[in-house]
């Protein structure tokens, strides 16, 4: 099976987040402040997309025992130090359904605190979800 287009995943996730009516937020680990983030930053491969995909991978792994073929690499210029590079081995629909489920598990009324996707990662089967683990979400 060929790789799923990250651009298509990002665009679809962006529409989903925008149409949800939820404010996408991120807690700054240093200050503790919660800040709104743009849909563009939330869905950028060098932004928060690796976090969304890692949570989706964990959901899929919990359900099936197999991941979504997520590859994340270190990138010192990326927001969190990691960049989403590839999703391979499952259909686009699987990537999106798993990622949407992760979002719904973490969402609150009116807001999605991206840091809460970490809870989704912790509650699933403790197997490596990516080739290089990005560490905890800030």
Coordinates of C-alpha atoms in Angstrom, one line a residue, residues 40 62 93 115:
X40 CA -2.2 26.0 10.2
X62 CA -5.0 -0.3 20.7
X93 CA -9.7 6.5 6.0
X115 CA -1.7 18.6 25.6

